[in-house]
Tab-separated table of C-alpha atoms and ligand atoms in Angstrom:
chain	number	residue	atom	x	y	z
I	1	MET	CA	100.139	25.296	2.096
I	2	GLU	CA	103.627	24.899	0.342
I	3	ARG	CA	103.576	20.844	0.633
I	4	LEU	CA	102.669	17.511	2.216
I	5	ILE	CA	105.362	14.945	3.137
I	6	VAL	CA	103.537	11.780	1.809
I	7	LEU	CA	104.725	9.682	4.842
I	8	GLY	CA	103.216	5.945	4.865
I	9	THR	CA	100.780	4.899	1.891
I	10	GLY	CA	100.041	1.966	2.731
I	11	ASN	CA	96.997	0.277	4.011
I	12	ALA	CA	96.594	-1.268	8.085
I	13	GLN	CA	98.040	-4.335	7.265
I	14	ALA	CA	101.193	-2.775	4.962
I	15	ILE	CA	104.279	-3.540	6.303
I	16	HIS	CA	106.871	-2.512	2.892
I	17	CYS	CA	105.100	0.347	3.551
I	18	TYR	CA	104.347	2.911	5.827
I	19	ASN	CA	100.904	2.656	7.641
I	20	THR	CA	99.269	5.738	5.513
I	21	CYS	CA	99.645	9.368	7.024
I	22	TYR	CA	100.977	12.501	5.321
I	23	ALA	CA	102.370	16.068	6.889
I	24	MET	CA	101.697	19.115	5.795
I	25	GLN	CA	104.292	21.694	5.586
I	26	LYS	CA	104.034	26.105	6.126
I	27	GLY	CA	106.899	27.532	6.340
I	28	ASP	CA	108.834	25.520	8.911
I	29	GLU	CA	105.364	23.795	10.992
I	30	TYR	CA	103.550	21.253	9.791
I	31	PHE	CA	100.362	19.343	10.686
I	32	LEU	CA	100.599	15.326	11.080
I	33	VAL	CA	97.872	13.369	9.516
I	34	ASP	CA	97.065	10.598	11.348
I	35	ALA	CA	100.683	8.866	12.461
I	36	GLY	CA	100.315	4.834	11.254
I	37	GLY	CA	100.840	2.237	13.341
I	38	GLY	CA	104.614	2.146	15.328
I	39	ASN	CA	106.407	3.517	16.539
I	40	GLY	CA	107.676	3.728	12.684
I	41	ILE	CA	105.512	7.886	12.130
I	42	LEU	CA	109.093	8.438	14.463
I	43	SER	CA	111.237	7.110	11.544
I	44	ALA	CA	108.754	8.615	8.833
I	45	LEU	CA	109.592	12.032	10.622
I	46	ASP	CA	113.327	11.181	10.804
I	47	LYS	CA	113.066	10.523	7.504
I	48	ALA	CA	111.867	13.047	6.016
I	49	LYS	CA	114.068	15.763	8.711
I	50	ILE	CA	111.168	16.504	10.606
I	51	PRO	CA	111.822	17.824	13.768
I	52	LEU	CA	109.493	17.160	16.588
I	53	GLU	CA	109.713	20.347	17.659
I	54	ASN	CA	108.127	21.869	14.660
I	55	ILE	CA	104.701	19.230	15.022
I	56	HIS	CA	102.266	21.545	17.636
I	57	ASN	CA	98.332	20.602	15.167
I	58	ILE	CA	98.150	16.571	14.899
I	59	PHE	CA	94.375	15.126	13.171
I	60	VAL	CA	93.808	11.969	14.451
I	61	THR	CA	91.439	10.953	12.359
I	62	HIS	CA	89.009	7.427	13.787
I	63	ALA	CA	90.333	4.957	16.061
I	64	HIS	CA	91.932	2.000	14.425
I	65	ASN	CA	94.604	0.559	15.431
I	66	ASP	CA	96.569	2.000	11.366
I	67	HIS	CA	95.979	5.583	12.862
I	68	ILE	CA	96.435	5.811	16.807
I	69	LEU	CA	98.876	3.358	18.061
I	70	GLY	CA	101.543	5.497	16.259
I	71	MET	CA	99.694	8.796	18.084
I	72	VAL	CA	101.367	7.504	21.883
I	73	TRP	CA	104.727	6.854	20.469
I	74	MET	CA	103.940	10.917	18.793
I	75	VAL	CA	103.214	11.949	22.716
I	76	ARG	CA	105.897	10.799	24.125
I	77	LEU	CA	108.689	11.709	22.230
I	78	ILE	CA	107.340	15.433	22.125
I	79	ALA	CA	106.189	15.407	25.926
I	80	THR	CA	110.021	13.965	26.569
I	81	SER	CA	111.050	16.699	23.529
I	82	MET	CA	109.419	19.237	26.653
I	83	ASN	CA	111.010	17.650	30.219
I	84	LYS	CA	113.862	19.668	28.534
I	85	GLY	CA	113.274	22.388	27.571
I	86	ASN	CA	113.495	21.570	24.226
I	87	TYR	CA	109.422	22.291	23.055
I	88	GLU	CA	107.751	26.244	22.792
I	89	GLY	CA	104.327	26.376	23.546
I	90	THR	CA	101.508	23.476	23.179
I	91	LEU	CA	100.556	20.719	21.300
I	92	THR	CA	96.478	20.261	20.044
I	93	ILE	CA	95.494	17.392	18.848
I	94	TYR	CA	92.149	17.173	16.517
I	95	CYS	CA	90.669	14.600	16.382
I	96	HIS	CA	86.276	14.227	17.543
I	97	LYS	CA	84.796	13.183	20.691
I	98	GLU	CA	85.044	9.385	21.576
I	99	LEU	CA	89.821	9.692	20.718
I	100	VAL	CA	89.676	11.963	23.443
I	101	ASP	CA	88.808	9.244	25.962
I	102	THR	CA	90.786	6.040	23.213
I	103	ILE	CA	93.926	8.273	22.573
I	104	LYS	CA	94.428	9.079	26.276
I	105	THR	CA	93.725	5.765	27.015
I	106	LEU	CA	96.151	4.160	24.981
I	107	THR	CA	98.956	6.908	26.412
I	108	LYS	CA	98.038	6.269	30.280
I	109	LEU	CA	98.579	2.537	29.589
I	110	THR	CA	102.365	1.692	27.507
I	111	ILE	CA	103.373	4.670	28.679
I	112	GLY	CA	104.562	7.199	32.124
I	113	LYS	CA	103.321	9.784	34.229
I	114	LYS	CA	106.036	12.008	33.141
I	115	PHE	CA	105.272	11.335	29.647
I	116	TYR	CA	101.086	12.180	30.277
I	117	GLN	CA	100.776	14.660	32.597
I	118	HIS	CA	101.328	17.031	29.841
I	119	PHE	CA	97.366	15.920	28.403
I	120	ASP	CA	95.195	18.548	28.719
I	121	GLU	CA	97.318	21.178	29.792
I	122	ARG	CA	100.562	21.021	27.571
I	123	ILE	CA	98.887	18.822	25.175
I	124	ILE	CA	95.765	19.950	24.069
I	125	PHE	CA	92.437	17.993	22.794
I	126	HIS	CA	90.409	19.661	20.383
I	127	VAL	CA	86.840	18.382	20.083
I	128	VAL	CA	86.235	19.083	16.739
I	129	GLU	CA	82.106	18.240	14.685
I	130	HIS	CA	80.904	17.679	12.283
I	131	GLY	CA	80.885	20.500	9.869
I	132	ASP	CA	83.894	22.661	12.654
I	133	THR	CA	86.021	25.332	10.728
I	134	VAL	CA	89.113	25.573	12.514
I	135	LYS	CA	91.895	27.646	11.227
I	136	ILE	CA	95.037	25.432	11.365
I	137	LEU	CA	99.110	27.153	10.292
I	138	GLY	CA	96.637	29.762	8.971
I	139	ASP	CA	94.755	27.406	6.584
I	140	SER	CA	90.317	26.863	6.993
I	141	PHE	CA	89.826	23.097	8.191
I	142	THR	CA	86.449	22.025	8.167
I	143	PHE	CA	86.310	18.409	9.824
I	144	PHE	CA	83.315	16.280	8.393
I	145	ASP	CA	82.122	13.235	10.153
I	146	ILE	CA	82.261	10.062	6.788
I	147	GLU	CA	79.318	8.353	7.793
I	148	SER	CA	81.395	5.241	8.413
I	149	THR	CA	79.302	2.162	9.534
I	150	LYS	CA	82.840	0.566	9.826
I	151	GLU	CA	84.338	3.001	12.991
I	152	LYS	CA	83.390	6.829	13.684
I	153	GLN	CA	85.862	8.817	11.524
I	154	PHE	CA	86.428	12.326	10.752
I	155	GLY	CA	88.040	13.861	7.934
I	156	TYR	CA	88.095	17.460	6.012
I	157	THR	CA	88.466	20.077	3.149
I	158	CYS	CA	90.769	22.411	3.622
I	159	LEU	CA	90.099	26.236	2.082
I	160	MET	CA	94.758	27.547	1.872
I	161	ASP	CA	96.062	30.730	1.964
I	162	ASN	CA	96.565	30.916	-1.726
I	163	GLY	CA	93.256	29.596	-3.248
I	164	LEU	CA	93.828	25.423	-3.552
I	165	LYS	CA	91.170	24.052	-2.504
I	166	LEU	CA	91.893	19.623	-0.435
I	167	SER	CA	88.902	16.837	0.541
I	168	PHE	CA	90.690	14.491	2.564
I	169	PRO	CA	87.267	11.854	3.490
I	170	GLY	CA	89.857	9.423	5.174
I	171	ASP	CA	90.773	5.629	4.361
I	172	GLU	CA	86.444	4.615	3.109
I	173	PRO	CA	85.370	5.272	0.070
I	174	TYR	CA	83.702	8.974	-0.668
I	175	ARG	CA	80.273	8.441	-0.735
I	176	GLU	CA	77.728	11.013	-1.886
I	177	SER	CA	76.491	12.071	1.971
I	178	LEU	CA	80.164	14.366	1.449
I	179	TYR	CA	79.161	16.015	-2.103
I	180	ASP	CA	78.244	19.893	-0.144
I	181	PHE	CA	82.245	18.970	1.882
I	182	VAL	CA	84.105	17.623	-1.430
I	183	LYS	CA	82.560	20.440	-4.837
I	184	GLY	CA	84.481	22.236	-5.800
I	185	SER	CA	88.260	21.009	-4.261
I	186	ASP	CA	91.842	20.967	-6.278
I	187	TRP	CA	92.746	18.409	-4.533
I	188	LEU	CA	91.151	14.708	-3.366
I	189	LEU	CA	92.917	12.592	-1.210
I	190	HIS	CA	91.637	9.067	-0.937
I	191	GLU	CA	92.586	5.073	-0.498
I	192	ALA	CA	92.374	2.623	-3.194
I	193	PHE	CA	92.345	-0.804	-1.741
I	194	CYS	CA	94.594	-2.232	-4.959
I	195	VAL	CA	93.285	-1.633	-8.476
I	196	TYR	CA	89.780	-3.270	-10.191
I	197	GLY	CA	91.731	-5.216	-12.273
I	198	GLU	CA	92.519	-7.943	-8.942
I	199	ARG	CA	89.634	-6.882	-6.638
I	200	GLU	CA	89.547	-10.408	-6.304
I	201	ILE	CA	92.497	-11.351	-4.399
I	202	PHE	CA	92.338	-8.936	-2.091
I	203	LYS	CA	89.033	-8.104	-1.329
I	204	PRO	CA	88.862	-4.059	-0.919
I	205	TYR	CA	85.095	-3.839	-0.819
I	206	GLU	CA	84.855	-6.413	2.761
I	207	LYS	CA	86.892	-4.058	4.401
I	208	HIS	CA	84.636	-0.770	3.129
I	209	HIS	CA	87.824	0.213	0.810
I	210	THR	CA	87.219	0.967	-3.138
I	211	THR	CA	90.045	0.184	-5.606
I	212	VAL	CA	92.034	2.057	-8.540
I	213	LYS	CA	89.056	2.281	-11.145
I	214	GLU	CA	85.902	3.527	-8.570
I	215	ALA	CA	88.504	5.987	-7.530
I	216	CYS	CA	89.739	8.033	-10.638
I	217	GLU	CA	85.968	7.450	-11.354
I	218	THR	CA	84.560	9.128	-8.669
I	219	ALA	CA	87.163	12.018	-8.976
I	220	GLU	CA	86.385	12.270	-12.912
I	221	SER	CA	82.407	12.130	-12.313
I	222	LEU	CA	83.157	15.581	-9.602
I	223	SER	CA	85.974	17.377	-12.208
I	224	ILE	CA	88.455	16.907	-9.167
I	225	PRO	CA	91.595	18.313	-10.874
I	226	ASN	CA	94.575	16.492	-9.049
I	227	LEU	CA	94.046	12.715	-7.179
I	228	VAL	CA	96.634	11.282	-4.309
I	229	LEU	CA	95.379	7.278	-4.167
I	230	TRP	CA	96.811	5.814	-1.458
I	231	HIS	CA	95.327	3.429	1.640
I	232	THR	CA	97.136	0.740	-0.939
I	233	GLU	CA	97.776	-3.138	-0.570
I	234	ASP	CA	101.553	-3.627	-0.593
I	235	LYS	CA	102.512	-6.610	-1.862
I	236	ASP	CA	103.767	-5.548	-4.718
I	237	VAL	CA	105.180	-2.146	-3.747
I	238	ALA	CA	107.379	-1.387	-7.264
I	239	HIS	CA	105.586	-2.091	-9.683
I	240	ARG	CA	102.146	-0.575	-7.470
I	241	GLN	CA	102.705	2.917	-9.174
I	242	GLU	CA	103.546	1.043	-12.306
I	243	LYS	CA	99.906	-1.156	-12.555
I	244	TYR	CA	97.835	1.993	-10.969
I	245	LEU	CA	98.521	4.333	-12.682
I	246	LYS	CA	97.789	1.756	-15.967
I	247	GLU	CA	94.467	1.283	-14.296
I	248	GLY	CA	93.647	5.033	-13.596
I	249	LYS	CA	94.154	6.792	-16.474
I	250	ALA	CA	91.851	4.390	-18.392
I	251	TYR	CA	89.301	6.756	-15.707
I	252	TYR	CA	90.309	9.600	-14.374
I	253	SER	CA	91.740	12.876	-17.259
I	254	GLY	CA	93.210	14.445	-13.966
I	255	ASN	CA	96.382	14.106	-12.680
I	256	LEU	CA	96.596	11.129	-11.198
I	257	LEU	CA	99.365	10.574	-7.906
I	258	ILE	CA	100.644	6.909	-6.533
I	259	PRO	CA	103.620	7.814	-4.275
I	260	GLU	CA	105.558	6.143	-2.896
I	261	ASP	CA	106.408	6.579	1.262
I	262	GLN	CA	108.283	9.920	1.247
I	263	ASP	CA	107.709	11.742	-1.709
I	264	ILE	CA	106.529	14.778	-1.531
I	265	ILE	CA	103.378	16.630	-2.811
I	266	GLU	CA	103.894	20.495	-3.526
I	267	PHE	CA	100.503	22.844	-3.895
A	301	ZN	ZN1	93.815	2.075	7.682
């Protein structure tokens, strides 16, 4: 991949930024990871100037509404493009087994047959199992079950053709059991619900989330040189970056990024 376009940085209930999701770009093509909680995905893609016709691969991590409901809109708009003859080839949706029925059901309940008629013909589901490796846009993705106790969720580690390794354990904290996948990564894309200093206000742990301090300690202990933190609270987005960087830099010596929606990360 050449760069990562941040489409959203918020947690499930964020309203001042979009839910955390992103696209990775290689040439003219984009690999979308999650779709956020609604048709905000369409305006996020529009702002980022990512044409739907250049998205042929999407990975969905889990069934929570802040990650999956945007998929109904992606299917609707890509199917529209297919129906008009503007979309070439197939769309592949990578996800764990249970998500196939979830995505199909949500879609069939909320949009018409002229859109979902493409399921299993031009909109293909590629079920990933723990440890499966798949080539997407020329890079090697190994998917893993993050072992969530809340909702079955998959993440991945990506070995890029430029030699870089990037790991994404979804929207829950890194677990020791993922070490074999994550070790040696150049980049870690990790959630941080809030700063540690405000844990009593936002209560991250009861939601199976963590803080900037702890995510930074994780990346430091794994010797990962680049850390992206997102999936945050959005109480004061204007000062979020400054506040999170200040806390994080006390615990992490690498390159710490607290992106805003629409930021671009170059690899
Ligand atoms: Zn989430």
